Structures are given as structure tokens and as C-alpha cells.
PDB file of C-alpha atoms in Angstrom:
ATOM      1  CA  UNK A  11      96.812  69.692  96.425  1.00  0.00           C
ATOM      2  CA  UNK A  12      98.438  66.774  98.237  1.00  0.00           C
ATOM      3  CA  UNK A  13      98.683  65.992 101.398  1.00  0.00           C
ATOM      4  CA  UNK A  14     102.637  66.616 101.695  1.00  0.00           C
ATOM      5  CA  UNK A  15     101.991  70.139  99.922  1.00  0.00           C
ATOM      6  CA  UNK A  16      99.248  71.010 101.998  1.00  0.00           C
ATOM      7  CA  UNK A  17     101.871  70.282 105.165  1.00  0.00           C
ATOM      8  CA  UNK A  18     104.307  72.019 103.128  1.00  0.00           C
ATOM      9  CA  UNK A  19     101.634  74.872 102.972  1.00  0.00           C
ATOM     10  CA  UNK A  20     100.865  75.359 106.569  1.00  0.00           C
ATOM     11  CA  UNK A  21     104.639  75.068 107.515  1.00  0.00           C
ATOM     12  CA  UNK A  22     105.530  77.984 105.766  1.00  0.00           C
ATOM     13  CA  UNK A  23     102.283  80.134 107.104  1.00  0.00           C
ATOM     14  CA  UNK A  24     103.146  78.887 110.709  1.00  0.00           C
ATOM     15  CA  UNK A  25     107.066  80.486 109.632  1.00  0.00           C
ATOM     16  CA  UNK A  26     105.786  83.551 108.772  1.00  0.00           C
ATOM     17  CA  UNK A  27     103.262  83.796 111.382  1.00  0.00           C
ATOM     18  CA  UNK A  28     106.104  82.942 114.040  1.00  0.00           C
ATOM     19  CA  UNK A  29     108.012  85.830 111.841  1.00  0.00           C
ATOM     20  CA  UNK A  30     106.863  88.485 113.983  1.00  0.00           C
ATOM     21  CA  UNK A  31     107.385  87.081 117.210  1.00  0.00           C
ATOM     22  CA  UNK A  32     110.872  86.320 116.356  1.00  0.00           C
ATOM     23  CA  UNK A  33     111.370  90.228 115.013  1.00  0.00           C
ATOM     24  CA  UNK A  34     110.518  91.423 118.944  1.00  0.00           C
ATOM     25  CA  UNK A  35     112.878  88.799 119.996  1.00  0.00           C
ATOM     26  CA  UNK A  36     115.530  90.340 117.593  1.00  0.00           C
ATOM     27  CA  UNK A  37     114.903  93.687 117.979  1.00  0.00           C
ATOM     28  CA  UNK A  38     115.649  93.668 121.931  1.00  0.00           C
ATOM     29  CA  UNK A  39     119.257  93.267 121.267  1.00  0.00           C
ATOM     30  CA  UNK A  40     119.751  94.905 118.113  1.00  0.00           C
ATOM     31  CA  UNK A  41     118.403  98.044 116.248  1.00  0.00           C
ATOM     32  CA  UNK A  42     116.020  98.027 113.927  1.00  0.00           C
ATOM     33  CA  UNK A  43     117.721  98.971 110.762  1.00  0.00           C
ATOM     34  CA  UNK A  44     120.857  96.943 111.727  1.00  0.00           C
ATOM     35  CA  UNK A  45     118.739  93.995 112.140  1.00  0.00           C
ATOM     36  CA  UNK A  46     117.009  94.260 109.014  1.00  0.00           C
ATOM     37  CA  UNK A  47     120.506  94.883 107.224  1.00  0.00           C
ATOM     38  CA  UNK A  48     122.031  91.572 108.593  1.00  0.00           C
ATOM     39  CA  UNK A  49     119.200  89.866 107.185  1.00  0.00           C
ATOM     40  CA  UNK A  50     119.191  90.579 104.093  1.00  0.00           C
ATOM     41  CA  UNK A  51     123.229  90.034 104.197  1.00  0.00           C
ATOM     42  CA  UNK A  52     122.325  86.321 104.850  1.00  0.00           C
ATOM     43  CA  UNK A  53     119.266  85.876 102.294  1.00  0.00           C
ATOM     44  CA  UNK A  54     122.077  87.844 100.084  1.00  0.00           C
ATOM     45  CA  UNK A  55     125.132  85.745 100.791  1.00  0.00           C
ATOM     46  CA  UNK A  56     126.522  83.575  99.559  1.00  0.00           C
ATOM     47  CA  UNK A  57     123.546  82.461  97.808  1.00  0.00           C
ATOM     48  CA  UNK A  58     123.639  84.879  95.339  1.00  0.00           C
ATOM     49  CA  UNK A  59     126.795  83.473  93.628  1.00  0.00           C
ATOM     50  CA  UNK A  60     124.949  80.157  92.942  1.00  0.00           C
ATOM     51  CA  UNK A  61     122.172  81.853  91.776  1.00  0.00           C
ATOM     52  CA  UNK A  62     122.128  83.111  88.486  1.00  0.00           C
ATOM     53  CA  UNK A  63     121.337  86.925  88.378  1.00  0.00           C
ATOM     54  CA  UNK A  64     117.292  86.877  86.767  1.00  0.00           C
ATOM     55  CA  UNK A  65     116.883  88.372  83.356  1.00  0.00           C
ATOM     56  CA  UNK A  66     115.299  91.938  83.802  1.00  0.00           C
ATOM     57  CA  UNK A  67     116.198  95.701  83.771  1.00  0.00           C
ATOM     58  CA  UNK A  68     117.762  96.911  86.619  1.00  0.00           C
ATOM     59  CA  UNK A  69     115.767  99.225  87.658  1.00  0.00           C
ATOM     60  CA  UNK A  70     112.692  96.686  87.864  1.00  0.00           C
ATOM     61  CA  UNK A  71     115.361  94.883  90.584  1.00  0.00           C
ATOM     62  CA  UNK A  72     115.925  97.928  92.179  1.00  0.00           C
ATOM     63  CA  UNK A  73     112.430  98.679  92.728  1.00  0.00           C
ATOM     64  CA  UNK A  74     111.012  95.848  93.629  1.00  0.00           C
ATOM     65  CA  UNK A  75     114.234  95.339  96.558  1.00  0.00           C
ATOM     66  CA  UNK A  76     113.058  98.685  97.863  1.00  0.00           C
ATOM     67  CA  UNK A  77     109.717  98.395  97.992  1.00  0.00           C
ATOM     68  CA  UNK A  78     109.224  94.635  99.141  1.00  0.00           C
ATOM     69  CA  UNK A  79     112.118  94.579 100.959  1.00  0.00           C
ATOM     70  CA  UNK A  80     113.301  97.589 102.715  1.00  0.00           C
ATOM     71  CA  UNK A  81     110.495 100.025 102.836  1.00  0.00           C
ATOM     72  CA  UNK A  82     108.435  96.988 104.077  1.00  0.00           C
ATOM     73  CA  UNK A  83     110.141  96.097 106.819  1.00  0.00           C
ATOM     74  CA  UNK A  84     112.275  99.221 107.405  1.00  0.00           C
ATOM     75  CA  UNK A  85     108.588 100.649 108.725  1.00  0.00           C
ATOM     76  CA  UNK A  86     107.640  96.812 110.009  1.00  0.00           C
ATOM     77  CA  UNK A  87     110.539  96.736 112.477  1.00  0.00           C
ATOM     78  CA  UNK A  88     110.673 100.455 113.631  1.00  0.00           C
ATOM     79  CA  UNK A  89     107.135  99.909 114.458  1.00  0.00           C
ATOM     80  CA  UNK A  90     107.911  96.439 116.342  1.00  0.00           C
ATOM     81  CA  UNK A  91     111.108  98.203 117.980  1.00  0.00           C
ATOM     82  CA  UNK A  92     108.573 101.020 119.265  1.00  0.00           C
ATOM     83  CA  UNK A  93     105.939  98.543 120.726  1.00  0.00           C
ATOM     84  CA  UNK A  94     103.696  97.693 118.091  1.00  0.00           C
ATOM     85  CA  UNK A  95     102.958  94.023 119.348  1.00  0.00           C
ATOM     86  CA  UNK A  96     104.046  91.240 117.344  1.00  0.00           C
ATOM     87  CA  UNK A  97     100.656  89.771 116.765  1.00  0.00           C
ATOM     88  CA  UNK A  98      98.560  92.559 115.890  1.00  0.00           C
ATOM     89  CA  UNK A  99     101.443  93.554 113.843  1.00  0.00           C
ATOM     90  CA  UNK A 100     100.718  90.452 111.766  1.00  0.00           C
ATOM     91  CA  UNK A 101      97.327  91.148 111.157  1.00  0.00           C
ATOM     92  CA  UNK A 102      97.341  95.074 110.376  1.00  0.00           C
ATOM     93  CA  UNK A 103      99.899  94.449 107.854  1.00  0.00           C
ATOM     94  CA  UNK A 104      97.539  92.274 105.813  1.00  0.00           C
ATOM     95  CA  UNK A 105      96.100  95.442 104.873  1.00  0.00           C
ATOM     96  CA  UNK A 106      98.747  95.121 102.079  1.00  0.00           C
ATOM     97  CA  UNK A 107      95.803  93.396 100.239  1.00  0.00           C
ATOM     98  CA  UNK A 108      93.639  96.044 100.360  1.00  0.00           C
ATOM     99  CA  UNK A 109      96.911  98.500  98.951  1.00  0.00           C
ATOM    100  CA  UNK A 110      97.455  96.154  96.305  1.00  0.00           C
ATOM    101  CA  UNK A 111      94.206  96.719  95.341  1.00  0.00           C
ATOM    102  CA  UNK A 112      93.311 100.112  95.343  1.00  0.00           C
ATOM    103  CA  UNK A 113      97.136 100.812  93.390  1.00  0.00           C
ATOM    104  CA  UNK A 114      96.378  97.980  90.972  1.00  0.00           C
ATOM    105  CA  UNK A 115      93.307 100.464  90.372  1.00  0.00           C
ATOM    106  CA  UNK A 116      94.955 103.544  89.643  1.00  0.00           C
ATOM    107  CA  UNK A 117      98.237 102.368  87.920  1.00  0.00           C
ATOM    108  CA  UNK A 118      97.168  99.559  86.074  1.00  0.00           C
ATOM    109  CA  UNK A 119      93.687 100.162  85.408  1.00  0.00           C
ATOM    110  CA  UNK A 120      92.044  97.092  86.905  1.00  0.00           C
ATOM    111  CA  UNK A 121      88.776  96.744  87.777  1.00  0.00           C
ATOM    112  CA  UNK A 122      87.604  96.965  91.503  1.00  0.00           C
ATOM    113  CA  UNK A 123      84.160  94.411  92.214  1.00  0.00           C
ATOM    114  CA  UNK A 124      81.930  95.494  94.846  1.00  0.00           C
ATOM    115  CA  UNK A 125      83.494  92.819  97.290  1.00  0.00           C
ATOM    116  CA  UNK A 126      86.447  94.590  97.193  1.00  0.00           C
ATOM    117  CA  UNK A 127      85.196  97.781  98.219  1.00  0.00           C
ATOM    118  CA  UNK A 128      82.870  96.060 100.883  1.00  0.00           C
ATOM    119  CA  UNK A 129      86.077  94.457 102.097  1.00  0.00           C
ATOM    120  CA  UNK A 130      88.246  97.526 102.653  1.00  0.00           C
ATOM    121  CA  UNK A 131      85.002  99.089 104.382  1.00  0.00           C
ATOM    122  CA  UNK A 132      84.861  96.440 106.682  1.00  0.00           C
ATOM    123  CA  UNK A 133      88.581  96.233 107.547  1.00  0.00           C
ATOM    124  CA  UNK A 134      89.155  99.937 107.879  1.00  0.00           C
ATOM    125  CA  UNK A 135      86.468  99.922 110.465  1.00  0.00           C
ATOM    126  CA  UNK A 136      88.212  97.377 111.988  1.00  0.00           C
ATOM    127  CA  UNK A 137      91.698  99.176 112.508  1.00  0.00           C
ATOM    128  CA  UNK A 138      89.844 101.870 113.835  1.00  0.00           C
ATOM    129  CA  UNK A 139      88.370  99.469 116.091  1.00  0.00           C
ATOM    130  CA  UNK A 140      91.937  98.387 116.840  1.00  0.00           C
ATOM    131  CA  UNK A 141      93.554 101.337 116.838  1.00  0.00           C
ATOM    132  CA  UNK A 142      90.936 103.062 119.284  1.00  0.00           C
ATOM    133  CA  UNK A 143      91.385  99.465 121.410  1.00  0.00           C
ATOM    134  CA  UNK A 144      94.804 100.238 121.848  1.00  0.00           C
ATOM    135  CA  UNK A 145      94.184 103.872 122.934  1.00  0.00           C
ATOM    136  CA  UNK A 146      91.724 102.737 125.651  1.00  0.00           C
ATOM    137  CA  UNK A 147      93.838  99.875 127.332  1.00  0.00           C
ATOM    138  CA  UNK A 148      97.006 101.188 129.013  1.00  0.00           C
ATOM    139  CA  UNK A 149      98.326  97.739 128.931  1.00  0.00           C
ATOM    140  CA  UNK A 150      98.553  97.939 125.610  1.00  0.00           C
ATOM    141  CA  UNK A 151     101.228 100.538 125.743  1.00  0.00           C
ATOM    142  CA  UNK A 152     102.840  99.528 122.313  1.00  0.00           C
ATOM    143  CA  UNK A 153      99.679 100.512 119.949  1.00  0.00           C
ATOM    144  CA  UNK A 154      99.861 103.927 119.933  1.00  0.00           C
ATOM    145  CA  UNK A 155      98.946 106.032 116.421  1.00  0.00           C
ATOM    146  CA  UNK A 156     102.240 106.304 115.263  1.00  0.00           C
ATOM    147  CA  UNK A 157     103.139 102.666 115.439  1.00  0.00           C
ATOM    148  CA  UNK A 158      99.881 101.641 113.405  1.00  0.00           C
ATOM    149  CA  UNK A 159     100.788 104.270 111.037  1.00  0.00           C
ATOM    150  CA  UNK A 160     104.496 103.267 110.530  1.00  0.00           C
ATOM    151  CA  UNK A 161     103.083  99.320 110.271  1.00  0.00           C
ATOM    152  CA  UNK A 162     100.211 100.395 107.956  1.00  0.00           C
ATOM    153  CA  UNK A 163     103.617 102.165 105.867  1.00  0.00           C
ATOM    154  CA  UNK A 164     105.285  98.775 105.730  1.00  0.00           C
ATOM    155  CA  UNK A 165     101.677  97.447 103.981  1.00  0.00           C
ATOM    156  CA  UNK A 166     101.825  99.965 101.666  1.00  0.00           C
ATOM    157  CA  UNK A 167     105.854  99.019 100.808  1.00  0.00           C
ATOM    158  CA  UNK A 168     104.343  95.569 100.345  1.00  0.00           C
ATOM    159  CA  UNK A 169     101.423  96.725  97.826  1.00  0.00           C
ATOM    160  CA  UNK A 170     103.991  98.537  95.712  1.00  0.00           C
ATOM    161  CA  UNK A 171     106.556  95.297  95.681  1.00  0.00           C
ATOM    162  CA  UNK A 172     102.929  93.254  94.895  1.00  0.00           C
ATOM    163  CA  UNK A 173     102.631  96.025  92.084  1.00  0.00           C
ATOM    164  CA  UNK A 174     106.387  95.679  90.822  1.00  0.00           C
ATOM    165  CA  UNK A 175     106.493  91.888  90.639  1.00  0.00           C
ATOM    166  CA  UNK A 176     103.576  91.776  88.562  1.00  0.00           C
ATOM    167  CA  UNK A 177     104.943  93.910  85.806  1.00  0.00           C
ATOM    168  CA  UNK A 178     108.070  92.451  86.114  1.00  0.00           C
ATOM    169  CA  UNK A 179     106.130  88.778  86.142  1.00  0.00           C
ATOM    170  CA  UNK A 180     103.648  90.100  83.051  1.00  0.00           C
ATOM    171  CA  UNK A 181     106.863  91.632  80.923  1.00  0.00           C
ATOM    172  CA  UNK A 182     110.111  89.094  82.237  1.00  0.00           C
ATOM    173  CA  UNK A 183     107.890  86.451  83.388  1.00  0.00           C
ATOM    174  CA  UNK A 184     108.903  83.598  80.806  1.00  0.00           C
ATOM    175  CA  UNK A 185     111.541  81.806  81.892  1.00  0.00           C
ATOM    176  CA  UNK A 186     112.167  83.835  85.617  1.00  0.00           C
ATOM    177  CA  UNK A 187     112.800  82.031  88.292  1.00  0.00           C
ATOM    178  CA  UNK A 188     111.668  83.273  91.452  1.00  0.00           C
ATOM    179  CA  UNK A 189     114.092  82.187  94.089  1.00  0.00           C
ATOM    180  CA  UNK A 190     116.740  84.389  92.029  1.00  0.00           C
ATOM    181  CA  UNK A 191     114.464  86.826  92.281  1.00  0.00           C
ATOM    182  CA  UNK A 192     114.049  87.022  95.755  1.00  0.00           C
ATOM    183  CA  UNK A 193     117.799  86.612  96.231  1.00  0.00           C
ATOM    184  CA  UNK A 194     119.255  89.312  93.894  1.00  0.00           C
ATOM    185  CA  UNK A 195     116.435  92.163  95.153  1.00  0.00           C
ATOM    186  CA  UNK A 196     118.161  91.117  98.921  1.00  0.00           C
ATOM    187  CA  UNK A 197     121.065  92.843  97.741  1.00  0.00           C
ATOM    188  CA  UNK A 198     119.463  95.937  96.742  1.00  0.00           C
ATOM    189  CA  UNK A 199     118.245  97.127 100.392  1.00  0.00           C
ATOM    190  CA  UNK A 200     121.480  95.900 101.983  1.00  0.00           C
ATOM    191  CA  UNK A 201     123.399  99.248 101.600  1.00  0.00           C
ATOM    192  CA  UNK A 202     119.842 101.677 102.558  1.00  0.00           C
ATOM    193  CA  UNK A 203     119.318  99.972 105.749  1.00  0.00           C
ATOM    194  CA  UNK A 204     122.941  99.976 106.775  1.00  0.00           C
ATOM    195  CA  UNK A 205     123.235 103.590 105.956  1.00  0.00           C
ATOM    196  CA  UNK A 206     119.989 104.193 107.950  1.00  0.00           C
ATOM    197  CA  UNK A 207     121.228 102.302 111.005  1.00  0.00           C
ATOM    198  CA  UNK A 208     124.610 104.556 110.993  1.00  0.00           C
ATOM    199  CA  UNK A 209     122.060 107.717 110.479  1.00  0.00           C
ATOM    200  CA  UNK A 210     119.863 107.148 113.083  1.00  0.00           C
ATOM    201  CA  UNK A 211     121.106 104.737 115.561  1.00  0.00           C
ATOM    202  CA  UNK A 212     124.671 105.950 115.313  1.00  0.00           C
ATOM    203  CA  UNK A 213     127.934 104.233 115.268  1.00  0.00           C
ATOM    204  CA  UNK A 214     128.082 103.338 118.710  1.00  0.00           C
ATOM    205  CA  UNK A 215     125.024 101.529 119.290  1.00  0.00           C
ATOM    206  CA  UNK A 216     126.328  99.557 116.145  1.00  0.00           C
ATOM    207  CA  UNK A 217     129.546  98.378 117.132  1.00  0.00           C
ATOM    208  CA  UNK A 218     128.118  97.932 120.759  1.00  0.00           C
ATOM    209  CA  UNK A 219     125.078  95.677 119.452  1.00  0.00           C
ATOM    210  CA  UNK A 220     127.752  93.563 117.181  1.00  0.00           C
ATOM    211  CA  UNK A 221     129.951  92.785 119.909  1.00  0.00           C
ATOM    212  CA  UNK A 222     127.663  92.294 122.630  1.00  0.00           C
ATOM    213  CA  UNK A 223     125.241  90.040 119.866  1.00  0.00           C
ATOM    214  CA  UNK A 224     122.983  87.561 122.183  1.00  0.00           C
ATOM    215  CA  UNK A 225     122.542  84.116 121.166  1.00  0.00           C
ATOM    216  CA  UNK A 226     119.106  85.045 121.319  1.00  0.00           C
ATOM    217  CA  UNK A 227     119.467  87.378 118.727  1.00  0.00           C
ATOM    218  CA  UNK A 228     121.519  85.173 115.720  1.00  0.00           C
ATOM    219  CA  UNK A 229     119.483  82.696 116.081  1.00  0.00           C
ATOM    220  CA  UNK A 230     116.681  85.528 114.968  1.00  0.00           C
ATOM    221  CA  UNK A 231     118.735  86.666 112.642  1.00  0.00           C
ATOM    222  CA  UNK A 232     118.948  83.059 111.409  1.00  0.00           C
ATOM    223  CA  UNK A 233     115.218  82.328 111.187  1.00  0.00           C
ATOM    224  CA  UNK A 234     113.999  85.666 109.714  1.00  0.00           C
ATOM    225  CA  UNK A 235     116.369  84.561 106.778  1.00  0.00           C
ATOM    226  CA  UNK A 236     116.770  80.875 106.262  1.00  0.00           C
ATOM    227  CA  UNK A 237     113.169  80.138 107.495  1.00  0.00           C
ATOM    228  CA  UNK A 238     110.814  82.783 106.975  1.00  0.00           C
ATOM    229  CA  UNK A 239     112.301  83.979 103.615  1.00  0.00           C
ATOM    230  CA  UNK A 240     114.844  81.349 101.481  1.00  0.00           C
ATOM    231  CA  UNK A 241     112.798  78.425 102.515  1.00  0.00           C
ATOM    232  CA  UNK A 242     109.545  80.194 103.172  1.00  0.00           C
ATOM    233  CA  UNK A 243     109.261  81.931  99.928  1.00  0.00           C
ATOM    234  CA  UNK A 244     111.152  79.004  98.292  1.00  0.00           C
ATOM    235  CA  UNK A 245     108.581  76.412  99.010  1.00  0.00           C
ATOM    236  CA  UNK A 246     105.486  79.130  98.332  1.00  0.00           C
ATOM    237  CA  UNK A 247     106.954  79.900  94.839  1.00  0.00           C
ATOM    238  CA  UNK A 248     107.150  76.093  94.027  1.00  0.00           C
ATOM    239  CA  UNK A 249     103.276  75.664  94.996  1.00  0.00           C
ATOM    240  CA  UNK A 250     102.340  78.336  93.584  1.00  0.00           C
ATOM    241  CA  UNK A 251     103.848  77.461  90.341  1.00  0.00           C
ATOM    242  CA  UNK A 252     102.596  73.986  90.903  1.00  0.00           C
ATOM    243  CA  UNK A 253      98.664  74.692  91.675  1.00  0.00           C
ATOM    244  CA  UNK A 254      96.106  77.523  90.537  1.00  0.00           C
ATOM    245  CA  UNK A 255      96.378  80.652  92.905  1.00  0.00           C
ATOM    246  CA  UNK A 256      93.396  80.634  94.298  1.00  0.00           C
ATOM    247  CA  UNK A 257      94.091  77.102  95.445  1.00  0.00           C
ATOM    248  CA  UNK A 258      97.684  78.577  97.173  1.00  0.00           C
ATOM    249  CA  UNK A 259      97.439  82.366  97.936  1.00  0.00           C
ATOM    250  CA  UNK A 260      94.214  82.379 100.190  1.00  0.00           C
ATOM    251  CA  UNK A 261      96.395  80.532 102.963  1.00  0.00           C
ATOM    252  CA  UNK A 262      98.032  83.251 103.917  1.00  0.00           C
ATOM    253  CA  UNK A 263      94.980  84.725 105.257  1.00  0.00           C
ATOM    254  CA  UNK A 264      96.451  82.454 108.369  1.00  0.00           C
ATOM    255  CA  UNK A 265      99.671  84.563 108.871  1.00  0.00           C
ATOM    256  CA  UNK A 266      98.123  86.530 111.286  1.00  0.00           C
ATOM    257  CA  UNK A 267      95.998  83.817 113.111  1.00  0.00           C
ATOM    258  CA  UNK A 268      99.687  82.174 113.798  1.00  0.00           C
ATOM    259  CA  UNK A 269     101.029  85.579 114.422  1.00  0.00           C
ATOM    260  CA  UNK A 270      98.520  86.159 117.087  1.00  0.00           C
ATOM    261  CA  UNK A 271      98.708  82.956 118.385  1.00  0.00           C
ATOM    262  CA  UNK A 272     102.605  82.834 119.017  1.00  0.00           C
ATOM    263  CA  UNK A 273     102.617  85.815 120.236  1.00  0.00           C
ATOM    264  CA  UNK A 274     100.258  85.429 123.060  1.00  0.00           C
ATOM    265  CA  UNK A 275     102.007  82.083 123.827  1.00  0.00           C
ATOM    266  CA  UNK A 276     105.745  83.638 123.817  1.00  0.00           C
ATOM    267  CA  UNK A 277     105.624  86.894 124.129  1.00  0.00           C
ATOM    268  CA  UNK A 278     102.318  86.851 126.521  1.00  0.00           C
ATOM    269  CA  UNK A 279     100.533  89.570 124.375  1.00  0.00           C
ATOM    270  CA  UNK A 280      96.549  90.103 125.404  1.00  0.00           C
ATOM    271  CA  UNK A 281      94.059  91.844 123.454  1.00  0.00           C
ATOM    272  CA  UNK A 282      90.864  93.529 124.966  1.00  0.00           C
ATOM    273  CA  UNK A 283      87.229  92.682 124.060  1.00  0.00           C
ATOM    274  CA  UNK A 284      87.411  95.859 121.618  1.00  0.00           C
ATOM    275  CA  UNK A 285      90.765  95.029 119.930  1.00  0.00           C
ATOM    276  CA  UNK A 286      89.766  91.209 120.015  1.00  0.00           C
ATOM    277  CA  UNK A 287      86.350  92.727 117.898  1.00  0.00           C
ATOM    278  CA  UNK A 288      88.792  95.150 115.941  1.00  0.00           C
ATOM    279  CA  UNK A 289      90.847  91.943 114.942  1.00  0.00           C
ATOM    280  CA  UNK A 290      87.627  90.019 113.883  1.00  0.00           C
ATOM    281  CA  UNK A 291      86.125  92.983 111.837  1.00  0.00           C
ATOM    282  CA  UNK A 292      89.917  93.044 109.936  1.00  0.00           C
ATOM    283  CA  UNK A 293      90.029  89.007 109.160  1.00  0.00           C
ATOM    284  CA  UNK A 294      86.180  89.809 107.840  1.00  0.00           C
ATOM    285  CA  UNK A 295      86.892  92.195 105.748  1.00  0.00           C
ATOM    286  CA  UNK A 296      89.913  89.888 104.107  1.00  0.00           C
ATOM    287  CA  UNK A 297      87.806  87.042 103.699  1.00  0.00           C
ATOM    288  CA  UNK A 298      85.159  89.313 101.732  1.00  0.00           C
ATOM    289  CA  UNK A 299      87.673  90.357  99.565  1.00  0.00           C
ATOM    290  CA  UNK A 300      89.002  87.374  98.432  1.00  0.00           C
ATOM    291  CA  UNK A 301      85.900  84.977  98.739  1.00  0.00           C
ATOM    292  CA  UNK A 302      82.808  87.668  98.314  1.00  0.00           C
ATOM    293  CA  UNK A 303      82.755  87.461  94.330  1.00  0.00           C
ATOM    294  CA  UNK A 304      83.127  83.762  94.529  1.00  0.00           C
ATOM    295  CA  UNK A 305      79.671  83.189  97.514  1.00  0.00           C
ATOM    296  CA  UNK A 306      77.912  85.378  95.155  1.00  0.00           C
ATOM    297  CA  UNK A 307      78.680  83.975  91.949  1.00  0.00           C
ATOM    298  CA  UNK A 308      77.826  80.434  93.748  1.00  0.00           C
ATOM    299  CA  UNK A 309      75.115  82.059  95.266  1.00  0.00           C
ATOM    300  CA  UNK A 310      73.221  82.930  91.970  1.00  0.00           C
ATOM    301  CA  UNK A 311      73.962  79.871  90.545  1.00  0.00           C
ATOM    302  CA  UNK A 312      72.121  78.176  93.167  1.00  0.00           C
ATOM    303  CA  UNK A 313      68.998  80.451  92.681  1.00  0.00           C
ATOM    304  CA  UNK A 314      69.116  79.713  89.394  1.00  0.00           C
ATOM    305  CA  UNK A 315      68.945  76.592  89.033  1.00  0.00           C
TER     306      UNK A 315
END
């Protein structure tokens, strides 16, 4: 890769590592499922009449939209708006690798290596590690079971998007482009999370959060989706159709070292020694997974020569 692609590179994982900072920002002045709705209104619109609609069935669209898109983040931000904090947020929904993985298994038959299955050891120790971190330390009043649970839910959402776009990528993929993609499936969870916001937040909260909006909160609304997903996933689609994957994808292992980060710088989030060692055991386990078969095949090449 280049040097300007490289740059290119780490903007976009410093965007979506920011991401979830930004979401907690959001969230204070607006519900969940209302936020989430107005954001996909933007990726949506007007975009989408400039775009031309990709060539696929329906119900590929469809599936993909809910999956990636609202059951992802419909969980993500209820957990956020309950006190999951931002940064471990970022990490614990990595474990959308380990989803893929295991669903890849049982619906399409792939092969699992014993990295892989070292790897998801290793990290579910680690969000017990986490989890039980967050238990312990009542100033970590956000962690609580249900909020890993409901951010572990948005992982699994992503798994079955990461499931979706590869049948829809291994039977459309000729000739797709993937920033239509991206922008047509924003339509599709549009109408579910504004019909969850007037279910469960009610229609007073709405029109009270619209007309009291915070500056604060559109310019969230504005970075979750111009930033972090029309140019985020527009520059990581033109990389990754530029360079091998393995060159590309392994950089998001960084997400949640940004996430983390930023959110102990803005939002003054602290982890203790045992979440701090829950954290560790988590990024382990992902860098097993996705560089364990390569050290070993690197390994025995070594021994044998």
C-alpha cells in the first residue's frame, strides 16, 4: 500500500473508533432509535437518487439493511443509551468476528482452523473478564449484564450482515458497486427504527427531542453519517478493492484501540486493572484469529528449512 492509502487507512479506523464516542454524545439529547433513524435518513438522502439502485433481489437488500444496519446498531445504541461505555463498547463488539465465524460454519459450511477456535477461547474469557470487571467496580455503573448482552446482540446483527454480503458478493458480485450498496440497504431500516422510537420512546419524547435538538447533537448526527459511514465505508471499499484483504481488513483490529482511547480522553472513561486485563485477553484472542494460521504456517517453514 502507499503511503497516502495507508493515511487514508488509519483515517477511517480513527472515524470509526471516534464512532462510539460520538454515539454517547448523541444519545444524551436524543433517543436511541430516533437517533439511529435520522442517520440512516442522511446516509439515505439524497444520495440515493444519484446512486443507481445495485443489481440484486430484494430480499438480499432487505436483509442485509436489517441485519448490518438496524439490528446492529438498534442493540449498539440501546446499550450505549443504558451506560455501556463508549470504549469498551468498541471493543466487545469486535466479537462480530468471532460470529462471523462460527455462522460461516454452520450456514455455509466453511471450515473452522484451530486458531479460530483458540481465538474465541481466548476472547470469551476475556468478556468474562470484562464483564465480571464491570460487576466489581461501582464506578463502572454502565457495564452491567444486560448492556454486554444487548452490545454482544449488535455483534451478532453484524455477523449476519458479514454473512449476507458475502452471498450477495459470491452470487451479484460482478459488476456491484459497493457504495450503492451501502446507500440503498440505509433505506431499508429507516421505517423499523422510526416505528420503534414511536413504540417505545413515545411520541412525546419525539417531538420534544426534535425541537429542543442541541447543536451538540446534529453535529453527531452529521458525523455518524457523512464520516463514519459514506466516507468511512466509501474509502474502505475503494482499498479494499484496490489491495488483497489481508493487506486492508486486519486494520480494523484498531477500532477499538481508538475507541478506547477517545473515550477516555472525551468522555473520561477508566477501566480497572481487571477490565484493563479483560480488554487485553479480547484484542489477544482477535489477533490469534486472524494471524495464528499465518505464525504457524511461517513458523514451520522456518523449522523446515
Amino acid at each position: 500500500m502507499s503511503v497516502k492509502d495507508w493515511l487514508l487507512a488509519l483515517c477511517v479506523v480513527v472515524a470509526w473508533g471516534v464512532n462510539f464516542v460520538v454515539i454517547k454524545v448523541g444519545l444524551q439529547g436524543m433517543p436511541p432509535f430516533l437517533l439511529a433513524g435520522l442517520r440512516f435518513t442522511l446516509v439515505a438522502l439524497p444520495v440515493v437518487f444519484f446512486v443507481p439502485r445495485p443489481r440484486l433481489p430484494l430480499r438480499w437488500l432487505i436483509a442485509y439493511g436489517m441485519t448490518i444496519s438496524f439490528g446492529q446498531f438498534a442493540f449498539l445504541f440501546l446499550a450505549i443509551k443504558l451506560g455501556m461505555p463508549a470504549g469498551i463498547a468498541s471493543l466487545v463488539l469486535q466479537a462480530q468476528g468471532f460470529f462471523t465465524l462460527l455462522l460461516g460454519a454452520l450456514l455455509l459450511g466453511e471450515a473452522l482452523r484451530w486458531n479460530h477456535f483458540l481465538g474465541i477461547a481466548i476472547a470469551t474469557l476475556g468478556m468474562f473478564v470484562l464483564a465480571e470487571g464491570g460487576m466489581l467496580n461501582q464506578t463502572t455503573t454502565g457495564l452491567t449484564l444486560l448492556t454486554m448482552l444487548l452490545t454482544l446482540g449488535g455483534a451478532l446483527s453484524w455477523a449476519f450482515g458479514n454473512i449476507s454480503n458475502k452471498v450477495i458478493m459470491s452470487r451479484h458480485g460482478a459488476g456491484l458497486n459497493v457504495m450503492s450498496l451501502v446507500v440503498w440497504s440505509a433505506l431499508v431500516p429507516i421505517g423499523p427504527f422510526f416505528l420503534c422510537s414511536w413504540l417505545f420512546d413515545g411520541q412525546e419524547a419525539i417531538v420534544a427531542s426534535l425541537t429542543n435538538i442541541h447543536m451538540t447533537t446534529v453535529l453527531a448526527l452529521g458525523y455518524l453519517a457523512f464520516v463514519a459511514t459514506i466516507m468511512g465505508f466509501g474509502i474502505w471499499s475503494s482499498l479494499l478493492g484496490r489491495y488483497e484483504i489481508w493487506r486492508v481488513a486486519p486494520l480494523t483490529l484498531l477500532v477499538p484501540v481508538f475507541g478506547m482511547l477517545s473515550a477516555a480522553l472525551f468522555l473520561d472513561e477508566h477501566m480497572t486493572l481487571l477490565q484493563v486485563a479483560g480488554a487485553l485477553l479480547i484484542m489477544v484472542g482477535l489477533l490469534v484469529n486472524v494471524f495464528g494460521g499465518r505464525l504457524a504456517l511461517l513458523a514451520r517453514a522456518r523449522s523446515a528449512s
